[in-house]
Coordinates of C-alpha atoms in Angstrom, one line a residue:
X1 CA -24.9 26.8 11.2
X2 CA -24.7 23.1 12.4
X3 CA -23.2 20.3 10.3
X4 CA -24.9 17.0 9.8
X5 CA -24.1 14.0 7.5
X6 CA -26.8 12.5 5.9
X7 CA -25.5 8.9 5.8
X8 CA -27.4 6.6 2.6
X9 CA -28.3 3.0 3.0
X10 CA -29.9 1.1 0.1
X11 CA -30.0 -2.0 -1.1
X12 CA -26.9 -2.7 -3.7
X13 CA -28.1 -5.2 -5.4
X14 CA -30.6 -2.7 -7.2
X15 CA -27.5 -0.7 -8.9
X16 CA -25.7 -4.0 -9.9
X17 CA -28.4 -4.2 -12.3
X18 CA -29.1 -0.9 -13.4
X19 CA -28.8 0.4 -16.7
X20 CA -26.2 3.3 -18.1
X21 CA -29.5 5.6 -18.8
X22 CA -31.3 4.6 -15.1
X23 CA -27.4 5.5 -13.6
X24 CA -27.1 8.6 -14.8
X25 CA -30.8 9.3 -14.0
X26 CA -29.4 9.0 -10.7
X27 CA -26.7 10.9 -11.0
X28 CA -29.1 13.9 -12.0
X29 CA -31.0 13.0 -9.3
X30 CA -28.0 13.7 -6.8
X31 CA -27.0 17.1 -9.2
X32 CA -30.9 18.2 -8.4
X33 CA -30.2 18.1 -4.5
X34 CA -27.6 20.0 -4.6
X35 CA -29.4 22.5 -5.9
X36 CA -32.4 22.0 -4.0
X37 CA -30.3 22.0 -0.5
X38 CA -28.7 25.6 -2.1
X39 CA -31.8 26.9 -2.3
X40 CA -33.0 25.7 1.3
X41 CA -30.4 27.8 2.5
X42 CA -28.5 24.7 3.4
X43 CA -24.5 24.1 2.1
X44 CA -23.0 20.9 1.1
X45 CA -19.4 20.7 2.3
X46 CA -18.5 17.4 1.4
X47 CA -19.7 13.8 0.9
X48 CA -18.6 10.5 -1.1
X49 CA -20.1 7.6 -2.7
X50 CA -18.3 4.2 -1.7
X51 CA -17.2 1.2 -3.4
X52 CA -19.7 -2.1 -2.9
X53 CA -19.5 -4.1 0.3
X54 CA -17.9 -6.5 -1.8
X55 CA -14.9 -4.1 -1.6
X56 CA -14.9 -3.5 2.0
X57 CA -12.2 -5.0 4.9
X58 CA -13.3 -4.5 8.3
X59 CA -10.6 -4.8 11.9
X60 CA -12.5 -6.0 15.3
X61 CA -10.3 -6.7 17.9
X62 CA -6.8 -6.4 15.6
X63 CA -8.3 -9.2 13.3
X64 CA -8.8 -8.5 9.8
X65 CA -11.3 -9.9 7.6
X66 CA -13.0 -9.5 4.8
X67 CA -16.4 -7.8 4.0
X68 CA -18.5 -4.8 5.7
X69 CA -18.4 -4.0 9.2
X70 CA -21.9 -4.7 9.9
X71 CA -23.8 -7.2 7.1
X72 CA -27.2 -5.8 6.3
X73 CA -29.7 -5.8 3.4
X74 CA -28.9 -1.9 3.0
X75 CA -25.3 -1.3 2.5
X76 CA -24.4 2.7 3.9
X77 CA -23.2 3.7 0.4
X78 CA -22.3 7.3 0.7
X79 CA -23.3 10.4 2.4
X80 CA -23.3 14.1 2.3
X81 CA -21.7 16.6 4.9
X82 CA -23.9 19.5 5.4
X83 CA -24.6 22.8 7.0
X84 CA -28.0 23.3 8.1
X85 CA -29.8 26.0 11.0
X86 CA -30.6 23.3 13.3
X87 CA -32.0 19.6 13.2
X88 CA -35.7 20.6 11.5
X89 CA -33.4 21.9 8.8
X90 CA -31.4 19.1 8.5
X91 CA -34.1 17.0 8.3
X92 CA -35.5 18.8 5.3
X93 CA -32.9 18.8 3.3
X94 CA -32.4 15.2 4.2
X95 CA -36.0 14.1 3.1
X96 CA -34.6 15.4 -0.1
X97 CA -31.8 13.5 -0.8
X98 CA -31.7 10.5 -3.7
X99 CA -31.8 7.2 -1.8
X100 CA -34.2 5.3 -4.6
X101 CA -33.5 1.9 -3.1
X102 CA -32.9 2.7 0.7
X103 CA -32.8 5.6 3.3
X104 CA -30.7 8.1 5.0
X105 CA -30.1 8.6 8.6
X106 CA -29.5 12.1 10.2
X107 CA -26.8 12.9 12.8
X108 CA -25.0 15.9 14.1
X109 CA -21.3 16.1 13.6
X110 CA -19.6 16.3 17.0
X111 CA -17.5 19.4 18.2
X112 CA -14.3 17.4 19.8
X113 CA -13.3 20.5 21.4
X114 CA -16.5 20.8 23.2
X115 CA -15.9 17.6 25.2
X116 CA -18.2 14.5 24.8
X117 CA -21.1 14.5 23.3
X118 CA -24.3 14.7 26.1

């Protein structure tokens, strides 16, 4: 098996103003993948939901400032590490996964030991 990490971007704004019931509506959304991707034969081996963008620092060249690294109408907002046969499989699970307000983008994770990535 392969990992990938299925990286979300949506538009914040749209949870700033979501209710308690329409949050955890999402939240069973996100519980229902994970079963889904078990039963695709995929594994979930990590992932994280971040903070808003109005939390983030970012470092260019040793300066520090505040805000994202990159400003966009879709923040990345979490992402899921998974296992998966190959990219096809990936992508399935991926088409899966709650992004109400946004996307996700699909990328193998690198083996270091493997040397640089062709």
């Amino acid at each position: 098996m392969t990992q990938y990490m299925i990286s979300l971007y949506e538009r914040e704004a749209e949870y700033a103003t979501m209710t308690p019931e329409a949050w955890g509506a999402v939240l069973e959304a996100h519980g229902a993948f994970a079963q889904a991707v078990a039963d695709l034969g995929g594994t979930i081996t990590g992932g994280g939901v971040l903070q808003p963008t109005t939390t983030a620092t970012s470092i260019r060249g040793g300066e520090i400032t505040d805000g994202p690294f990159v400003e966009s109408k879709e923040a990345f907002g979490g992402f899921y590490l998974i296992e998966a046969r190959d990219l096809d499989h990936a992508l399935q699970i991926a088409k899966l996964t709650p992004t109400p307000f946004g996307g996700v983008e699909v990328r193998p994770l690198m083996d270091v030991n493997a040397g640089p990535a062709q």
